[in-house]
Coordinates of C-alpha atoms and ligand atoms in Angstrom, one line a residue:
M17 CA 3.1 -31.4 -0.2
S18 CA 1.1 -30.3 -3.1
G19 CA 4.0 -29.3 -5.2
T20 CA 1.8 -26.7 -7.1
R21 CA 4.5 -24.3 -8.7
V22 CA 3.3 -20.8 -8.0
L23 CA 5.3 -17.5 -9.4
V24 CA 4.4 -14.4 -7.7
A25 CA 5.5 -10.9 -9.4
G26 CA 6.6 -8.5 -6.8
A27 CA 8.5 -8.6 -3.4
S28 CA 6.8 -5.6 -1.6
I29 CA 3.7 -6.8 1.0
A30 CA 1.4 -8.6 -0.9
G31 CA 4.1 -11.1 -2.7
P32 CA 6.0 -12.3 0.3
A33 CA 2.6 -12.7 2.7
L34 CA 1.4 -14.6 -0.1
A35 CA 4.8 -16.6 -0.4
H36 CA 4.2 -17.2 3.4
W37 CA 0.8 -18.8 3.0
L38 CA 1.5 -20.8 -0.3
R39 CA 4.4 -22.4 1.2
Q40 CA 2.6 -23.2 4.2
R41 CA -0.2 -24.6 2.2
G42 CA 2.7 -26.8 0.6
A43 CA 3.1 -25.1 -2.8
E44 CA 6.5 -24.3 -4.6
V45 CA 6.7 -20.8 -4.5
T46 CA 9.1 -18.4 -6.6
V47 CA 8.7 -14.7 -6.1
V48 CA 10.4 -12.3 -8.9
E49 CA 11.1 -8.6 -8.1
R50 CA 12.2 -6.2 -10.9
A51 CA 14.1 -4.2 -8.5
T52 CA 17.9 -5.7 -7.9
E53 CA 17.0 -5.9 -3.9
L54 CA 14.5 -5.7 -1.3
R55 CA 13.3 -2.0 -1.9
P56 CA 13.7 0.1 1.7
G57 CA 11.8 2.8 3.3
G58 CA 8.7 4.3 1.7
Q59 CA 5.7 5.6 3.7
A60 CA 4.4 4.6 7.1
V61 CA 1.6 1.8 6.5
D62 CA -0.9 0.6 9.2
A63 CA -2.6 -2.7 10.1
R64 CA -5.8 -2.8 11.6
G65 CA -8.5 -5.0 12.7
V66 CA -8.5 -8.2 10.7
A67 CA -5.2 -7.3 9.2
K68 CA -3.5 -7.9 12.8
E69 CA -5.3 -11.2 13.2
V70 CA -3.6 -12.2 9.8
I71 CA -0.2 -11.2 11.3
R72 CA -0.7 -13.1 14.5
R73 CA -1.7 -16.0 12.6
M74 CA 1.5 -15.7 10.5
G75 CA 3.6 -15.8 14.0
L76 CA 4.7 -12.6 13.2
D77 CA 3.1 -10.3 15.7
T78 CA 6.2 -9.7 18.1
T79 CA 8.5 -9.0 15.2
V80 CA 6.2 -6.7 13.6
R81 CA 5.6 -4.8 16.8
A82 CA 9.3 -4.8 17.3
A83 CA 9.8 -3.1 13.9
R84 CA 6.8 -0.5 14.5
T85 CA 7.4 3.5 14.1
E86 CA 6.5 4.1 17.5
T87 CA 4.4 7.0 16.5
A88 CA 2.5 8.2 19.6
G89 CA -0.1 10.2 17.3
A90 CA -1.1 13.2 15.4
Y91 CA -1.7 16.6 15.8
T92 CA -3.7 19.1 13.2
V93 CA -2.1 22.2 13.3
D94 CA -3.2 25.8 12.1
A95 CA -1.0 27.9 10.0
D96 CA 0.7 29.1 13.0
G97 CA 1.2 25.5 14.6
N98 CA -1.5 25.9 16.9
V99 CA -2.9 22.4 17.8
L100 CA -6.4 22.1 16.8
E101 CA -7.1 18.2 17.0
T102 CA -5.3 15.4 18.7
F103 CA -5.2 11.8 17.5
R104 CA -3.5 9.3 19.6
A105 CA -2.0 5.8 18.6
D106 CA -4.1 4.0 21.3
D107 CA -7.6 5.4 20.4
H108 CA -10.0 3.1 18.9
G109 CA -8.3 0.0 20.4
G110 CA -5.4 0.9 18.4
D111 CA -7.6 1.0 15.1
G112 CA -7.7 5.0 14.8
Y113 CA -6.4 7.4 12.3
I114 CA -2.7 6.5 13.9
A115 CA -2.9 2.6 14.2
D116 CA -1.0 1.1 16.8
I117 CA 0.7 -1.0 14.6
E118 CA 2.4 1.4 12.1
I119 CA 5.6 0.5 10.3
L120 CA 7.4 2.0 7.1
R121 CA 6.5 -0.2 4.4
G122 CA 10.2 -1.0 3.7
D123 CA 10.4 -2.5 7.0
L124 CA 7.2 -4.5 6.9
S125 CA 8.7 -6.0 3.6
R126 CA 11.8 -6.8 5.2
V127 CA 10.0 -9.0 8.4
L128 CA 7.8 -10.7 5.7
Y129 CA 11.3 -11.5 3.3
D130 CA 13.2 -12.7 6.2
D131 CA 10.4 -15.0 7.1
T132 CA 10.2 -16.4 3.9
R133 CA 13.6 -16.6 2.5
D134 CA 14.5 -19.8 3.5
G135 CA 11.6 -21.8 1.9
V136 CA 11.0 -19.6 -1.1
E137 CA 12.8 -18.9 -4.2
Y138 CA 13.5 -15.1 -4.6
V139 CA 14.5 -14.0 -7.9
F140 CA 15.6 -10.3 -8.0
G141 CA 16.5 -7.7 -10.8
D142 CA 14.1 -10.1 -13.3
R143 CA 10.6 -9.8 -14.5
I144 CA 8.1 -11.7 -16.5
A145 CA 8.6 -10.7 -20.1
E146 CA 6.0 -12.8 -22.1
L147 CA 3.4 -15.4 -20.4
A148 CA 1.4 -18.2 -22.3
Q149 CA -1.1 -20.3 -20.6
D150 CA -3.1 -23.3 -21.8
A151 CA -5.3 -25.7 -19.9
A152 CA -2.5 -27.3 -17.7
G153 CA 0.1 -24.4 -16.9
V154 CA 1.4 -21.4 -17.8
D155 CA 5.0 -20.8 -19.7
V156 CA 6.6 -17.6 -18.6
A157 CA 10.0 -16.2 -20.3
F158 CA 11.8 -13.9 -18.1
A159 CA 13.5 -10.8 -19.4
G160 CA 16.7 -12.1 -18.1
G161 CA 16.3 -14.9 -20.6
D162 CA 14.9 -18.0 -18.4
R163 CA 12.0 -19.9 -19.7
R164 CA 10.0 -21.7 -16.9
R165 CA 6.7 -23.3 -16.4
F166 CA 4.3 -23.1 -13.5
D167 CA 1.0 -24.2 -12.4
L168 CA -0.4 -20.5 -11.5
V169 CA 0.9 -17.0 -11.8
I170 CA 0.3 -14.3 -9.3
G171 CA 0.8 -10.6 -9.8
A172 CA 1.5 -8.7 -6.8
D173 CA 3.5 -5.8 -8.5
G174 CA 1.5 -2.9 -7.3
L175 CA -0.4 -0.1 -8.6
H176 CA 1.3 0.1 -11.9
S177 CA 1.4 -3.6 -12.4
A178 CA 2.9 -5.0 -15.9
L179 CA 1.1 -8.5 -15.1
R180 CA -2.0 -6.9 -15.1
A181 CA -1.5 -4.7 -18.5
M182 CA -0.2 -8.0 -20.1
V183 CA -3.3 -10.2 -19.0
F184 CA -6.2 -8.2 -18.3
G185 CA -5.7 -4.7 -20.8
P186 CA -4.4 -1.4 -20.5
R187 CA -3.8 0.5 -17.3
A188 CA -6.1 3.1 -18.3
R189 CA -9.2 0.5 -18.3
F190 CA -8.7 -0.2 -14.3
V191 CA -6.6 2.9 -12.8
R192 CA -9.0 5.7 -11.5
H193 CA -7.5 8.8 -10.5
L194 CA -8.8 10.4 -7.4
G195 CA -7.8 14.0 -8.5
L196 CA -5.4 14.4 -5.8
V197 CA -1.5 14.3 -6.2
L198 CA 0.5 13.2 -3.1
A199 CA 4.5 13.5 -2.9
F200 CA 6.9 12.9 0.2
Y201 CA 10.8 13.2 0.8
S202 CA 12.9 13.0 3.8
V203 CA 14.4 16.2 5.4
P204 CA 16.7 16.6 8.3
N205 CA 14.6 16.6 11.7
E206 CA 15.4 20.4 12.3
F207 CA 11.7 20.8 13.5
G208 CA 12.2 18.9 17.0
L209 CA 9.7 16.6 16.3
D210 CA 9.7 13.7 18.9
R211 CA 7.0 11.0 18.4
W212 CA 4.0 13.0 17.0
L213 CA 2.8 13.9 13.5
M214 CA 1.7 17.2 12.6
E215 CA -0.5 17.8 9.8
Y216 CA -1.7 21.3 8.2
Q217 CA -4.7 21.5 6.2
H218 CA -5.5 24.2 4.1
R219 CA -9.2 24.0 3.2
E220 CA -9.7 26.9 0.5
S221 CA -7.1 25.3 -1.6
G222 CA -7.7 21.7 -0.3
R223 CA -3.8 21.4 -0.2
T224 CA -2.0 19.4 2.8
A225 CA 1.3 19.4 4.4
L226 CA 2.5 16.6 7.0
L227 CA 5.5 16.1 8.9
R228 CA 6.6 12.7 10.6
P229 CA 9.6 11.6 12.7
I230 CA 11.6 8.7 11.0
Q231 CA 14.8 6.7 11.7
D232 CA 14.7 7.6 15.5
A233 CA 13.7 11.1 15.0
T234 CA 17.0 11.9 13.6
R235 CA 15.3 12.8 10.1
A236 CA 11.5 13.6 9.0
M237 CA 9.1 12.9 6.3
A238 CA 7.4 15.6 4.6
M239 CA 4.2 15.0 2.9
F240 CA 2.3 17.3 0.7
S241 CA -1.0 16.7 -1.3
F242 CA -2.9 19.3 -3.7
P243 CA -5.7 18.7 -5.9
A244 CA -5.2 18.2 -9.8
A245 CA -7.3 16.7 -12.1
D246 CA -5.3 16.5 -14.9
F247 CA -1.6 15.3 -14.3
D248 CA 0.9 14.8 -17.0
V249 CA 4.5 14.8 -15.4
D250 CA 6.8 12.3 -16.6
H251 CA 7.1 9.3 -14.0
R252 CA 10.7 9.2 -14.6
D253 CA 11.3 13.1 -14.6
I254 CA 12.0 13.6 -10.8
E255 CA 13.4 17.3 -11.7
A256 CA 10.0 18.1 -12.9
Q257 CA 8.1 16.8 -10.7
K258 CA 10.1 18.7 -7.7
R259 CA 9.2 21.9 -9.8
L260 CA 5.8 21.1 -10.1
L261 CA 5.5 20.4 -6.2
G262 CA 7.2 23.7 -5.6
E263 CA 4.6 25.6 -7.9
R264 CA 1.8 24.2 -6.4
M265 CA 2.7 24.6 -2.7
A266 CA 3.6 28.0 -3.4
G267 CA 2.2 30.2 -0.5
L268 CA 0.9 27.3 1.4
G269 CA 2.2 28.5 4.9
W270 CA 3.1 26.5 8.0
L271 CA 6.4 25.2 7.6
T272 CA 6.2 24.7 3.8
P273 CA 8.9 27.2 2.6
R274 CA 11.4 25.6 5.1
L275 CA 10.4 22.1 3.9
L276 CA 10.5 23.2 0.2
E277 CA 14.1 24.3 0.8
H278 CA 15.1 20.6 1.3
L279 CA 13.7 19.6 -2.2
D280 CA 17.4 19.9 -3.8
D281 CA 19.2 18.0 -1.1
T282 CA 16.9 15.4 -0.5
P283 CA 18.0 11.5 -0.8
D284 CA 14.6 10.5 -1.9
F285 CA 11.5 11.8 -3.9
Y286 CA 8.1 10.3 -4.5
L287 CA 5.4 12.0 -6.3
D288 CA 2.4 10.4 -8.0
Q289 CA -1.4 10.7 -8.6
V290 CA -3.8 9.3 -5.6
A291 CA -5.5 6.2 -7.5
Q292 CA -7.3 3.2 -7.2
V293 CA -7.6 0.1 -9.1
V294 CA -11.0 -1.2 -10.0
M295 CA -11.5 -4.6 -12.0
D296 CA -14.7 -6.8 -12.6
R297 CA -12.5 -10.0 -11.9
W298 CA -8.6 -10.5 -10.2
S299 CA -8.3 -13.6 -12.4
S300 CA -8.1 -15.0 -15.8
G301 CA -7.4 -18.6 -16.2
R302 CA -4.2 -19.3 -14.3
V303 CA -3.2 -15.8 -13.5
G304 CA -4.5 -13.9 -10.5
L305 CA -4.0 -10.5 -9.1
L306 CA -3.6 -9.4 -5.3
G307 CA -2.6 -6.2 -3.4
D308 CA -2.5 -2.9 -5.3
A309 CA -2.1 -4.4 -8.7
A310 CA -5.8 -5.9 -8.2
F311 CA -7.7 -3.5 -6.0
S312 CA -5.5 -0.4 -4.6
S313 CA -7.7 1.6 -2.5
S314 CA -5.1 4.6 -2.7
P315 CA -3.0 5.7 0.3
M316 CA -5.9 8.0 1.5
S317 CA -7.7 4.9 2.5
G318 CA -5.3 3.9 5.3
G319 CA -6.3 0.3 4.3
G320 CA -3.9 -0.9 1.2
T321 CA -1.5 -3.0 3.5
G322 CA -4.2 -4.6 5.4
L323 CA -5.9 -5.7 2.2
A324 CA -2.6 -7.2 1.1
L325 CA -2.2 -9.3 4.2
V326 CA -5.6 -10.3 4.2
G327 CA -6.0 -11.0 0.7
A328 CA -2.8 -13.0 0.8
Y329 CA -4.2 -15.1 3.4
L330 CA -7.5 -16.0 1.7
L331 CA -6.1 -16.2 -1.8
A332 CA -3.9 -19.2 -0.6
G333 CA -6.2 -20.7 1.7
E334 CA -8.9 -20.8 -1.2
L335 CA -6.4 -22.1 -3.7
A336 CA -5.1 -25.0 -1.4
A337 CA -9.0 -25.8 -0.2
A338 CA -10.0 -26.2 -4.0
G339 CA -7.3 -28.5 -4.6
W340 CA -5.4 -25.8 -6.6
D341 CA -8.1 -25.4 -9.1
P342 CA -7.7 -22.1 -10.2
E343 CA -11.4 -21.4 -11.4
V344 CA -12.7 -22.5 -7.9
G345 CA -10.1 -20.8 -6.2
F346 CA -9.8 -17.6 -7.6
A347 CA -13.6 -17.2 -7.6
A348 CA -14.0 -18.3 -3.5
Y349 CA -11.1 -15.7 -2.9
E350 CA -13.0 -13.2 -4.8
R351 CA -16.2 -13.9 -3.2
R352 CA -14.6 -13.4 0.2
M353 CA -12.5 -10.1 -0.4
R354 CA -14.9 -8.1 -2.7
S355 CA -17.2 -6.0 -0.2
F356 CA -14.0 -5.8 2.2
V357 CA -12.2 -4.0 -0.8
E358 CA -15.3 -1.8 -1.9
A359 CA -15.4 -0.6 1.8
N360 CA -11.6 0.4 2.0
Q361 CA -12.1 2.1 -1.6
E362 CA -15.0 4.0 -0.2
I363 CA -13.1 5.3 2.5
G364 CA -9.9 6.6 0.3
R365 CA -12.7 8.2 -2.0
M366 CA -14.3 9.9 1.2
H367 CA -11.0 10.9 2.7
V368 CA -10.2 13.2 -0.6
R369 CA -13.6 14.5 -0.5
S370 CA -13.0 15.8 3.1
L371 CA -9.8 17.4 2.4
S372 CA -11.8 20.1 0.6
A373 CA -14.5 20.1 2.7
P374 CA -15.2 23.8 4.2
E375 CA -14.9 22.5 7.9
P376 CA -11.8 20.9 9.4
G377 CA -12.2 17.3 9.3
L378 CA -15.3 15.6 9.4
A379 CA -17.1 15.2 12.8
P380 CA -17.0 11.4 13.8
E381 CA -20.9 11.3 13.6
E382 CA -20.6 12.3 9.8
W383 CA -18.4 9.5 8.9
D384 CA -20.2 6.2 8.3
M385 CA -19.3 4.0 11.4
E386 CA -20.7 1.1 9.8
L387 CA -18.5 1.8 6.7
I388 CA -15.6 2.0 8.6
E389 CA -16.0 -0.7 10.6
R390 CA -16.6 -3.0 7.6
A391 CA -13.1 -1.5 6.2
I392 CA -11.3 -2.7 9.2
N393 CA -13.1 -6.0 10.3
G394 CA -15.6 -6.9 7.4
V395 CA -14.1 -10.1 6.1
E396 CA -14.3 -13.5 7.6
L397 CA -10.9 -15.5 8.1
P398 CA -11.7 -19.1 7.8
D399 CA -9.7 -21.6 9.3
Y400 CA -8.1 -23.2 6.5
A401 CA -6.7 -26.8 7.5
G402 CA -2.8 -27.1 7.6
Ligands
FAD30 C1 2.2 7.7 0.0 C2 1.4 6.3 0.2 C3 1.0 6.0 1.7 C4 0.4 5.1 1.9 N1 -0.1 4.8 3.3 C5 -0.9 3.8 3.6 C6 -1.2 3.4 4.9 O1 -1.2 4.3 5.6 N2 -1.9 2.6 5.2 C7 -1.7 1.3 4.3 O2 -2.4 0.4 4.8 N3 -1.3 1.4 3.2 C8 -0.9 2.5 2.6 N4 -0.3 2.7 1.3 C9 -0.4 1.7 0.4 C10 0.5 0.3 0.7 O3 1.8 1.0 0.3 C11 0.1 -0.2 -0.1 O4 -1.1 -0.6 -0.4 C12 0.8 -1.8 0.0 O5 2.2 -1.3 -0.2 C13 0.4 -2.7 -1.2 O6 1.7 -3.6 -1.4 P1 1.9 -4.3 -2.5 O7 3.0 -5.5 -2.6 O8 0.5 -4.9 -3.3 O9 2.1 -3.4 -3.7 P2 3.6 -2.3 -3.8 O10 4.0 -2.1 -2.5 O11 3.4 -1.3 -4.8 O12 4.7 -3.6 -4.3 C14 4.9 -3.8 -5.8 C15 6.3 -4.7 -5.8 O13 6.2 -5.0 -7.3 C16 7.4 -4.7 -7.8 N5 7.2 -4.7 -9.1 C17 6.7 -3.5 -9.9 N6 6.6 -4.1 -11.4 C18 7.1 -5.2 -11.2 C19 7.5 -6.2 -12.3 N7 7.0 -6.0 -13.7 N8 7.8 -7.6 -11.9 C20 8.1 -7.8 -10.8 N9 7.9 -7.2 -9.5 C21 7.7 -6.0 -9.9 C22 8.1 -3.4 -7.2 O14 9.0 -3.0 -7.2 C23 7.2 -3.3 -5.6 O15 8.3 -4.1 -4.8 C24 0.1 3.9 1.1 C25 0.8 3.9 -0.1 C26 1.6 5.2 -0.5 C27 2.2 5.4 -1.8

């Protein structure tokens, strides 16, 4: 056992996945999560290509598959509901638009947490308040009052990472908005949805509406996006966000008026700018970043979960291979990940641009297939000892 003490901030996808590999490499891992319990629900996320291989190496292939959404595929439709295009979950070997491993973020988080909870210390309802590093370690003061020392600290605390702001600089320096706002919330499934997702794109205005079954098709998730270069609604003011969504979706057609009727009775609601995180470095001394905190590719890339899973494997592997020397380990992790991240970020930006393209979708030959392959499989997974 190395006994290296690692503190990880964030218990969603990147945090517990990293905890799995760090523990396997002999580290003592503490994960601190701001929420008072594991956050359930959320949007559907996908694992494709090399991310599926990481799940397999974690020994979680069967468990993850058992928790999948079982979405059969997606239709794009016109305003009257006529089907324009069909995408099946088994297209492109399961690595297509709807991936064969599609799972709600909260369900994947639960699988990763259950897998690690026995060998990892999880602290819920707390966060890092202050941190000071020296040549030999990092002193951490928690908001709840504890003070502890660690060898390494990793931020897996998402797009709005507090650790990134604390160590690397203000949010505005790294978070790039792509000019699109995304909102989603659940509604009763009064639309007869079974295992198929429906998507309506209004090209003239660049707006989209999407509906997918959730919870054994007893409910459905409505998702909307609209262009917005400037966006200044308060993150905490849900009522203002709902008003904004209602205004921006006015006149959209399709099922939109019926979906908007549920804005007042939905138990959940999310609205945010679609953004990416772009940084020159993902580490500073003994502090590193992983997942959306370091390199969010945006929901529009369909690759954020894959990046988090693959990054967790490589970060733990390279740190251990470097004998837990942060400078050597973090540098090797970055070298391996950089081009994979850039490919996924480029896909995210292309997808946003395609929403306002004059023709429905982009013809397959117009997509850069080499780029897509790089975004799915473009990273080597070394066979780390142990
Ligand atoms: C609408 C939407 C659709 C998406 N669709 C897809 C998709 O189709 N395919 C795909 O692969 N990905 C998708 N993603 C992206 C995917 O959800 C993320 O890339 C993935 O969850 C990254 O995980 P993460 O662990 O890095 O960050 P997050 O999931 O954001 O988790 C961060 C965690 O840190 C916690 N936290 C925050 N601040 C602190 C703090 N100060 N201290 C401690 N803990 C803290 C949070 O509570 C949270 O639990 C989508 C995302 C969204 C929003």
